[in-house]
Amino acid sequence: MDEQKPITDAIAAADASSTPRITYHDQKDIENTLKLREVLKSLPPFVKDYFRAAEATTSTRTRLSYAYDLKVFFQFLIDENPAFKNYAVKDFKVTVLDELQAVDIEEYLEYLKVYSSGDKTLTNRERSIKRKLASLRSFYTYYYKREMIHNNPTVLIDMPKIHEQAITRLDTDEVVLLLDFIEHGGDSLTGQKKAYYEKTKERDLALVSLLLGTGIRVSECVGLDVEDVDFKNNGIKVTRKGGNEMMVYFGSEVEKALRKYLSVRQGITPVAGHEHALFYSTQRKRITIRAVENLVKKYAREVTTTKKITPHKLRSTYGTALYQETGDIYLVADVLGHKDVNTTKKHYAALDDHRRRMAATAVHLRED
């Protein structure tokens, strides 16, 4: 096959690069570890024991999120609790956790809805508040289990109720329109816009086709290296949440788009350190999550003005299509990388209801 050679060359060139292959996920772990060290400097000294213990069971991203959440918690105590108004963060000892009651935790959750940080006004919705309470529970549990405190008011607080929203997804005809627009939308452009469109068309088509054709997360997509593409089996090796690796398979349309893009990619000289990245930005670096979100939003606006389409909505579109075709919720959960099938069931409950309604007319009690 003529187009096989440049693809093989692209992968061979990445393999032969003098730059050691540090994966996207390894790099993110390094960045998160360095950020965590900086955040810990702004927290009470006693919290370091908690984060040291959490290292064995959590990802660097999770620990960094916990650290940010705890920073907000201690700032809340200083700003809102009269008992600590003259405290600096460094003044807090582990005994402070024993001094707090359930009402203090309730006041913290109320505070999270709207609060100030410097010159910014920040807000949290239900999911964010629930996550911050979960962080605080984990924090309290560590010290409670080790008998360093004797009071755990976080377990007395109910988790915030999450009001589920309808899943936004593209309809079948909208998927066709989206891919057609990426492929041919530049026909009416001129000048610099035309040049930019032509420069990114094959990349964007391959990227969006991959998201729509596999349901992978945007973080998994940008983390792909060229070596992760296996055309022999039409699969990609993705690193899931928690660091587990998994092969996800794609169809002929995705294969075609990827092969075209890899032919173009072969002519790009990447910035040092980005030789292995599958998808490049226009700056010849690994494309970022933000860049993917922006390009999906840009193209989706041309297809629908009533739906706010993000990369995650493309994931929902794939999950919906797969479930409608197979009716196998366990397969959908596996392919999407959900650890708990109940997560998948919750998202696709409306489709189940539709199938149950069909059952009402499937069985005839009497012959006509």
mmCIF file of N, CA and C in Angstrom, residues 36-52 66-78 84 87-97 100 136 139-140 142-143 148:
data_model
loop_
_atom_site.group_PDB
_atom_site.id
_atom_site.type_symbol
_atom_site.label_atom_id
_atom_site.label_comp_id
_atom_site.label_asym_id
_atom_site.label_seq_id
_atom_site.Cartn_x
_atom_site.Cartn_y
_atom_site.Cartn_z
ATOM 1 N N LEU A 36 2.455 19.885 43.357
ATOM 2 C CA LEU A 36 2.014 19.454 44.685
ATOM 3 C C LEU A 36 2.992 19.936 45.752
ATOM 4 N N ARG A 37 4.274 19.835 45.466
ATOM 5 C CA ARG A 37 5.275 20.303 46.428
ATOM 6 C C ARG A 37 5.109 21.785 46.732
ATOM 7 N N GLU A 38 4.766 22.556 45.707
ATOM 8 C CA GLU A 38 4.575 23.996 45.912
ATOM 9 C C GLU A 38 3.317 24.274 46.733
ATOM 10 N N VAL A 39 2.235 23.543 46.429
ATOM 11 C CA VAL A 39 0.994 23.758 47.172
ATOM 12 C C VAL A 39 1.173 23.359 48.639
ATOM 13 N N LEU A 40 1.914 22.282 48.894
ATOM 14 C CA LEU A 40 2.128 21.826 50.262
ATOM 15 C C LEU A 40 2.841 22.882 51.112
ATOM 16 N N LYS A 41 3.623 23.739 50.475
ATOM 17 C CA LYS A 41 4.301 24.810 51.201
ATOM 18 C C LYS A 41 3.303 25.818 51.772
ATOM 19 N N SER A 42 2.102 25.871 51.179
ATOM 20 C CA SER A 42 1.082 26.819 51.636
ATOM 21 C C SER A 42 0.061 26.161 52.558
ATOM 22 N N LEU A 43 0.317 24.908 52.962
ATOM 23 C CA LEU A 43 -0.582 24.174 53.854
ATOM 24 C C LEU A 43 0.099 23.917 55.196
ATOM 25 N N PRO A 44 -0.666 23.598 56.238
ATOM 26 C CA PRO A 44 -0.059 23.289 57.539
ATOM 27 C C PRO A 44 0.933 22.138 57.419
ATOM 28 N N PRO A 45 2.027 22.179 58.146
ATOM 29 C CA PRO A 45 3.066 21.134 58.027
ATOM 30 C C PRO A 45 2.553 19.719 58.272
ATOM 31 N N PHE A 46 1.551 19.552 59.153
ATOM 32 C CA PHE A 46 1.106 18.198 59.498
ATOM 33 C C PHE A 46 0.437 17.459 58.336
ATOM 34 N N VAL A 47 -0.005 18.174 57.290
ATOM 35 C CA VAL A 47 -0.722 17.508 56.198
ATOM 36 C C VAL A 47 0.209 16.655 55.328
ATOM 37 N N LYS A 48 1.514 16.867 55.445
ATOM 38 C CA LYS A 48 2.453 16.114 54.607
ATOM 39 C C LYS A 48 2.357 14.617 54.865
ATOM 40 N N ASP A 49 2.066 14.246 56.113
ATOM 41 C CA ASP A 49 1.927 12.818 56.429
ATOM 42 C C ASP A 49 0.782 12.192 55.646
ATOM 43 N N TYR A 50 -0.308 12.937 55.533
ATOM 44 C CA TYR A 50 -1.473 12.442 54.787
ATOM 45 C C TYR A 50 -1.118 12.210 53.320
ATOM 46 N N PHE A 51 -0.449 13.168 52.708
ATOM 47 C CA PHE A 51 -0.128 13.039 51.285
ATOM 48 C C PHE A 51 0.924 11.969 51.036
ATOM 49 N N ARG A 52 1.810 11.782 51.981
ATOM 50 C CA ARG A 52 2.800 10.709 51.850
ATOM 51 C C ARG A 52 2.111 9.349 51.867
ATOM 52 N N TYR A 66 -6.656 17.177 45.773
ATOM 53 C CA TYR A 66 -6.881 17.178 47.226
ATOM 54 C C TYR A 66 -6.168 18.358 47.886
ATOM 55 N N ALA A 67 -4.940 18.615 47.448
ATOM 56 C CA ALA A 67 -4.159 19.702 48.048
ATOM 57 C C ALA A 67 -4.824 21.053 47.807
ATOM 58 N N TYR A 68 -5.298 21.274 46.577
ATOM 59 C CA TYR A 68 -6.004 22.524 46.276
ATOM 60 C C TYR A 68 -7.278 22.641 47.120
ATOM 61 N N ASP A 69 -7.994 21.523 47.267
ATOM 62 C CA ASP A 69 -9.224 21.530 48.056
ATOM 63 C C ASP A 69 -8.941 21.869 49.519
ATOM 64 N N LEU A 70 -7.892 21.290 50.074
ATOM 65 C CA LEU A 70 -7.547 21.537 51.476
ATOM 66 C C LEU A 70 -7.069 22.970 51.689
ATOM 67 N N LYS A 71 -6.432 23.522 50.676
ATOM 68 C CA LYS A 71 -6.003 24.920 50.768
ATOM 69 C C LYS A 71 -7.227 25.832 50.919
ATOM 70 N N VAL A 72 -8.283 25.532 50.160
ATOM 71 C CA VAL A 72 -9.529 26.300 50.269
ATOM 72 C C VAL A 72 -10.142 26.105 51.657
ATOM 73 N N PHE A 73 -10.088 24.884 52.181
ATOM 74 C CA PHE A 73 -10.673 24.592 53.483
ATOM 75 C C PHE A 73 -10.001 25.402 54.595
ATOM 76 N N PHE A 74 -8.694 25.404 54.616
ATOM 77 C CA PHE A 74 -7.997 26.130 55.681
ATOM 78 C C PHE A 74 -8.168 27.642 55.524
ATOM 79 N N GLN A 75 -8.272 28.097 54.274
ATOM 80 C CA GLN A 75 -8.519 29.525 54.074
ATOM 81 C C GLN A 75 -9.922 29.893 54.553
ATOM 82 N N PHE A 76 -10.866 28.978 54.361
ATOM 83 C CA PHE A 76 -12.231 29.190 54.876
ATOM 84 C C PHE A 76 -12.214 29.362 56.390
ATOM 85 N N LEU A 77 -11.457 28.504 57.090
ATOM 86 C CA LEU A 77 -11.396 28.597 58.547
ATOM 87 C C LEU A 77 -10.869 29.964 58.987
ATOM 88 N N ILE A 78 -9.863 30.464 58.280
ATOM 89 C CA ILE A 78 -9.282 31.765 58.634
ATOM 90 C C ILE A 78 -10.263 32.899 58.328
ATOM 91 N N PHE A 84 -10.404 31.344 64.449
ATOM 92 C CA PHE A 84 -9.125 31.247 63.737
ATOM 93 C C PHE A 84 -8.777 32.521 62.961
ATOM 94 N N TYR A 87 -5.161 33.435 62.756
ATOM 95 C CA TYR A 87 -4.255 32.344 62.386
ATOM 96 C C TYR A 87 -3.597 32.617 61.040
ATOM 97 N N ALA A 88 -2.380 32.117 60.911
ATOM 98 C CA ALA A 88 -1.767 31.910 59.604
ATOM 99 C C ALA A 88 -1.899 30.423 59.316
ATOM 100 N N VAL A 89 -1.839 30.048 58.078
ATOM 101 C CA VAL A 89 -2.026 28.630 57.734
ATOM 102 C C VAL A 89 -1.037 27.748 58.487
ATOM 103 N N LYS A 90 0.197 28.211 58.659
ATOM 104 C CA LYS A 90 1.235 27.427 59.322
ATOM 105 C C LYS A 90 0.924 27.178 60.798
ATOM 106 N N ASP A 91 0.000 27.957 61.371
ATOM 107 C CA ASP A 91 -0.324 27.823 62.796
ATOM 108 C C ASP A 91 -1.205 26.617 63.102
ATOM 109 N N PHE A 92 -1.878 26.082 62.101
ATOM 110 C CA PHE A 92 -2.811 24.986 62.340
ATOM 111 C C PHE A 92 -2.065 23.703 62.706
ATOM 112 N N LYS A 93 -2.531 23.051 63.772
ATOM 113 C CA LYS A 93 -2.028 21.743 64.175
ATOM 114 C C LYS A 93 -3.123 20.709 63.920
ATOM 115 N N VAL A 94 -2.751 19.443 63.966
ATOM 116 C CA VAL A 94 -3.732 18.396 63.693
ATOM 117 C C VAL A 94 -4.892 18.446 64.677
ATOM 118 N N THR A 95 -4.661 18.988 65.873
ATOM 119 C CA THR A 95 -5.719 19.061 66.888
ATOM 120 C C THR A 95 -6.884 19.943 66.453
ATOM 121 N N VAL A 96 -6.666 20.818 65.465
ATOM 122 C CA VAL A 96 -7.752 21.684 65.006
ATOM 123 C C VAL A 96 -8.896 20.854 64.432
ATOM 124 N N LEU A 97 -8.568 19.701 63.870
ATOM 125 C CA LEU A 97 -9.605 18.850 63.280
ATOM 126 C C LEU A 97 -10.562 18.345 64.351
ATOM 127 N N LEU A 100 -13.437 21.003 65.394
ATOM 128 C CA LEU A 100 -14.533 21.326 64.485
ATOM 129 C C LEU A 100 -15.706 20.375 64.664
ATOM 130 N N LEU A 136 -12.181 16.182 51.910
ATOM 131 C CA LEU A 136 -12.097 16.460 53.343
ATOM 132 C C LEU A 136 -12.363 15.189 54.155
ATOM 133 N N PHE A 139 -9.253 13.123 54.141
ATOM 134 C CA PHE A 139 -8.273 13.783 54.999
ATOM 135 C C PHE A 139 -8.546 13.455 56.469
ATOM 136 N N TYR A 140 -9.789 13.619 56.884
ATOM 137 C CA TYR A 140 -10.177 13.329 58.263
ATOM 138 C C TYR A 140 -9.984 11.843 58.587
ATOM 139 N N TYR A 142 -7.922 9.668 57.485
ATOM 140 C CA TYR A 142 -6.512 9.296 57.690
ATOM 141 C C TYR A 142 -6.110 9.512 59.151
ATOM 142 N N TYR A 143 -6.407 10.665 59.695
ATOM 143 C CA TYR A 143 -5.988 10.987 61.060
ATOM 144 C C TYR A 143 -6.847 10.264 62.103
ATOM 145 N N MET A 148 -5.092 9.923 65.826
ATOM 146 C CA MET A 148 -4.489 11.227 66.083
ATOM 147 C C MET A 148 -5.567 12.258 66.384
#
